[in-house]
XYZ file of C-alpha atoms in Angstrom:
271
model
C 20.428 -17.876 -8.162
C 18.161 -19.054 -5.387
C 17.662 -22.816 -5.387
C 14.001 -22.746 -4.455
C 12.485 -19.432 -5.526
C 14.172 -19.087 -8.895
C 14.969 -15.455 -8.103
C 18.160 -13.974 -9.480
C 20.306 -11.958 -7.118
C 21.777 -8.925 -8.862
C 23.479 -6.861 -6.192
C 25.911 -5.077 -8.490
C 23.905 -5.321 -11.700
C 24.003 -2.387 -14.105
C 20.856 -1.818 -16.103
C 22.404 0.874 -18.298
C 23.101 -0.534 -21.746
C 23.965 2.583 -23.762
C 23.844 6.349 -23.661
C 25.873 9.346 -22.598
C 26.785 7.928 -19.160
C 27.487 4.353 -20.241
C 31.273 4.591 -19.897
C 31.129 6.346 -16.532
C 28.604 3.947 -15.003
C 29.439 0.574 -16.579
C 33.006 0.733 -17.911
C 34.916 3.111 -15.633
C 32.464 2.843 -12.720
C 33.289 6.432 -11.827
C 29.612 7.306 -11.490
C 26.746 5.490 -9.813
C 23.505 4.632 -11.553
C 21.653 6.871 -9.099
C 23.770 9.878 -10.026
C 23.318 9.234 -13.738
C 19.578 8.869 -13.257
C 19.379 12.105 -11.257
C 21.300 13.988 -13.952
C 19.068 12.604 -16.699
C 15.942 13.460 -14.701
C 17.190 17.026 -14.180
C 17.976 17.412 -17.874
C 14.551 16.038 -18.768
C 12.839 18.453 -16.382
C 14.718 21.415 -17.861
C 13.772 20.278 -21.363
C 10.140 19.997 -20.282
C 10.110 23.532 -18.860
C 11.839 24.898 -21.957
C 9.343 23.115 -24.212
C 6.349 24.480 -22.302
C 7.734 28.027 -22.356
C 8.410 27.725 -26.086
C 4.906 26.352 -26.588
C 3.387 29.371 -24.837
C 5.348 31.805 -27.007
C 4.469 29.880 -30.161
C 0.767 29.739 -29.347
C 0.678 33.426 -28.418
C 1.917 34.289 -31.912
C -0.039 31.617 -33.738
C -3.520 32.085 -32.312
C -4.292 35.694 -33.064
C -7.071 37.452 -34.891
C -9.142 35.101 -37.025
C -7.468 31.974 -35.612
C -8.458 32.963 -32.089
C -12.054 33.564 -33.147
C -12.173 30.241 -35.000
C -10.949 28.322 -31.940
C -13.493 29.943 -29.652
C -16.298 29.329 -32.123
C -15.296 25.684 -32.510
C -15.064 25.045 -28.768
C -18.415 26.742 -28.165
C -20.151 24.513 -30.701
C -20.944 21.484 -28.523
C -19.325 20.386 -25.243
C -20.080 16.721 -25.939
C -18.231 17.042 -29.222
C -15.305 18.461 -27.257
C -15.239 15.258 -25.205
C -14.938 13.249 -28.405
C -12.239 15.610 -29.687
C -10.229 15.187 -26.490
C -10.648 11.415 -26.681
C -9.592 11.270 -30.333
C -6.521 13.480 -29.894
C -5.368 11.512 -26.863
C -5.850 8.245 -28.726
C -3.754 9.524 -31.637
C -0.866 10.885 -29.555
C -1.240 8.236 -26.797
C -0.834 10.841 -24.082
C -3.337 12.939 -22.190
C -0.417 15.005 -20.872
C 0.178 16.395 -24.350
C -3.440 17.530 -24.577
C -3.418 19.084 -21.110
C -0.028 20.735 -21.638
C -1.334 22.312 -24.830
C -4.575 23.539 -23.283
C -2.907 25.051 -20.216
C -0.977 27.808 -22.035
C -3.992 28.403 -24.273
C -6.043 29.090 -21.156
C -3.277 31.352 -19.888
C -3.502 33.327 -23.135
C -7.305 33.675 -22.733
C -7.897 31.626 -25.866
C -10.120 29.146 -24.060
C -12.151 29.246 -20.874
C -12.288 26.732 -18.071
C -15.754 25.620 -19.167
C -14.406 24.902 -22.660
C -11.335 23.050 -21.411
C -13.284 20.913 -18.942
C -14.929 18.524 -21.463
C -11.720 18.218 -23.493
C -9.767 17.176 -20.407
C -12.438 14.635 -19.512
C -12.255 13.300 -23.048
C -8.472 13.120 -22.770
C -8.808 11.023 -19.621
C -11.158 8.722 -21.490
C -8.759 8.545 -24.424
C -6.003 7.130 -22.231
C -8.159 4.075 -21.578
C -8.273 3.160 -25.273
C -4.535 2.495 -25.397
C -4.771 0.303 -22.308
C -7.673 -1.625 -23.830
C -5.754 -2.265 -27.046
C -2.705 -3.414 -25.096
C -4.814 -5.752 -22.956
C -6.462 -7.323 -25.999
C -3.047 -8.030 -27.503
C -1.925 -9.916 -24.396
C -5.018 -12.107 -24.421
C -4.965 -12.250 -20.630
C -8.359 -11.981 -18.887
C -6.744 -10.193 -15.945
C -5.186 -7.591 -18.238
C -8.505 -6.982 -19.996
C -10.265 -6.709 -16.634
C -7.785 -4.082 -15.423
C -8.176 -2.109 -18.651
C -11.966 -2.252 -18.334
C -11.763 -0.996 -14.756
C -9.738 1.943 -16.033
C -12.252 2.537 -18.828
C -15.382 2.358 -16.682
C -13.828 4.480 -13.943
C -13.283 7.352 -16.382
C -16.608 6.750 -18.120
C -18.557 6.937 -14.871
C -16.576 10.030 -13.940
C -17.869 11.724 -17.088
C -21.427 10.514 -16.498
C -21.413 11.734 -12.905
C -19.694 15.090 -13.326
C -20.632 16.379 -16.762
C -24.176 15.824 -18.149
C -25.892 17.654 -15.267
C -24.520 21.227 -15.155
C -24.802 21.532 -11.379
C -22.410 18.604 -10.906
C -19.699 20.543 -12.735
C -19.905 23.452 -10.315
C -17.833 22.026 -7.410
C -14.979 20.909 -9.665
C -14.845 24.176 -11.595
C -15.073 26.252 -8.426
C -12.357 24.270 -6.677
C -10.153 24.651 -9.742
C -10.716 28.408 -9.856
C -10.080 28.768 -6.142
C -6.866 26.765 -6.260
C -5.735 28.728 -9.316
C -6.456 31.987 -7.485
C -4.425 30.887 -4.476
C -1.548 29.540 -6.571
C -1.347 32.665 -8.730
C -0.825 34.792 -5.641
C 1.465 32.378 -3.820
C 2.988 29.537 -5.907
C 3.817 27.581 -2.756
C 0.123 26.680 -2.573
C 0.432 24.584 -5.736
C 3.434 22.712 -4.328
C 1.670 22.049 -1.024
C -1.434 20.891 -2.883
C 0.523 18.425 -5.018
C 2.483 17.062 -2.067
C -0.643 16.731 0.036
C -2.756 15.128 -2.669
C -0.215 12.706 -4.117
C 2.104 11.956 -1.182
C 0.729 12.888 2.239
C -2.887 11.769 1.815
C -2.126 8.438 0.069
C 0.707 7.751 2.508
C -1.560 8.453 5.466
C -4.338 6.215 4.169
C -1.896 3.445 3.287
C -0.273 3.689 6.695
C -3.648 3.537 8.451
C -4.552 0.461 6.415
C -1.456 -1.372 7.614
C -1.914 -0.155 11.182
C -5.515 -1.328 11.431
C -4.566 -4.752 10.067
C -1.553 -5.165 12.368
C -1.115 -6.036 16.012
C -2.717 -4.297 18.965
C -0.036 -1.626 19.327
C -0.191 -0.608 15.673
C -4.001 -0.671 15.786
C -4.085 1.706 18.751
C -1.539 3.974 17.098
C -3.660 3.940 13.935
C -6.753 4.958 15.897
C -4.833 7.823 17.494
C -3.474 8.950 14.124
C -6.895 8.761 12.457
C -8.503 10.686 15.318
C -5.793 13.348 15.172
C -6.280 13.695 11.410
C -10.045 14.121 11.765
C -9.602 16.656 14.571
C -7.087 18.570 12.459
C -9.515 18.785 9.531
C -12.392 19.846 11.787
C -10.189 22.380 13.562
C -9.052 23.871 10.283
C -12.655 24.069 9.087
C -13.699 25.796 12.327
C -10.809 28.265 12.110
C -11.358 29.017 8.416
C -15.120 29.542 8.482
C -15.879 30.470 12.096
C -12.838 32.333 13.430
C -12.014 34.644 10.551
C -9.417 32.390 9.006
C -10.743 32.999 5.523
C -10.219 36.761 5.762
C -6.739 36.277 7.212
C -5.829 33.826 4.467
C -6.982 36.156 1.692
C -5.165 39.083 3.289
C -2.002 36.981 3.412
C -2.388 36.070 -0.270
C -2.907 39.689 -1.270
C 0.234 40.620 0.643
C 2.183 37.946 -1.231
C 0.739 39.107 -4.554
C 1.651 42.727 -3.817
C 5.184 41.676 -2.923
C 5.443 39.723 -6.168
C 4.182 42.673 -8.206
C 6.750 44.890 -6.517
C 9.560 42.528 -7.467
C 8.305 42.305 -11.041
C 8.130 46.085 -11.268
C 11.679 46.410 -9.965
C 12.927 43.894 -12.530
C 11.149 45.688 -15.375
C 12.514 49.049 -14.236
C 16.040 47.670 -14.087
C 15.675 46.204 -17.573
């Protein structure tokens, strides 16, 4: 234990207390915590995929005939009511992922449209803030309540800005359709989108923040990196819209889709 900071040094500490790898990690020490965590994460991912596939098959058999008509009629009733439904369901299950994971296969089965799903997803995002608010009130800490309110007002203003006026929904819905079109023809697009949105872009912005607040060398390097990023975006825009890049990109996607259909046909013929 550090004499001044009160910090506890735990170089060889094992945080595993029980479970299927307890003996290997803690008792025998024949397996590292990292390996056990990687195995558990892989098992969890496989279970998630299996659950989603099972959910699709279950919904395809469940929502047929009159049930399908009832769902469409209910979702077409009032979009603002759909926001409240999404909020209520998320509050009950304490997870917006459950709501989204249920709606995704339903959209794939043509049970719901993107316009119908949109308000429910926004309501689900709002529903996640309720749990945070309740947790912050229990702590009694002003900072915790403030953070929960930031989360709440962020999602609330998102709904107010991008839902009541129909024209404000257009960019989001169009971007979603375009990305879905690209991903359906070449799944790599979805992976690149996720990596770029959640890793590359935040990492770049975070790195630029540290560079601009550092010494002269890091500041200059940050300026060069920021300039290169802007030039890359402008160059891509110029190539895509001015130099026929859009036509080339769509031709490439159609080629990938045709190749995929050929493989699927070969598999079905072999079966």
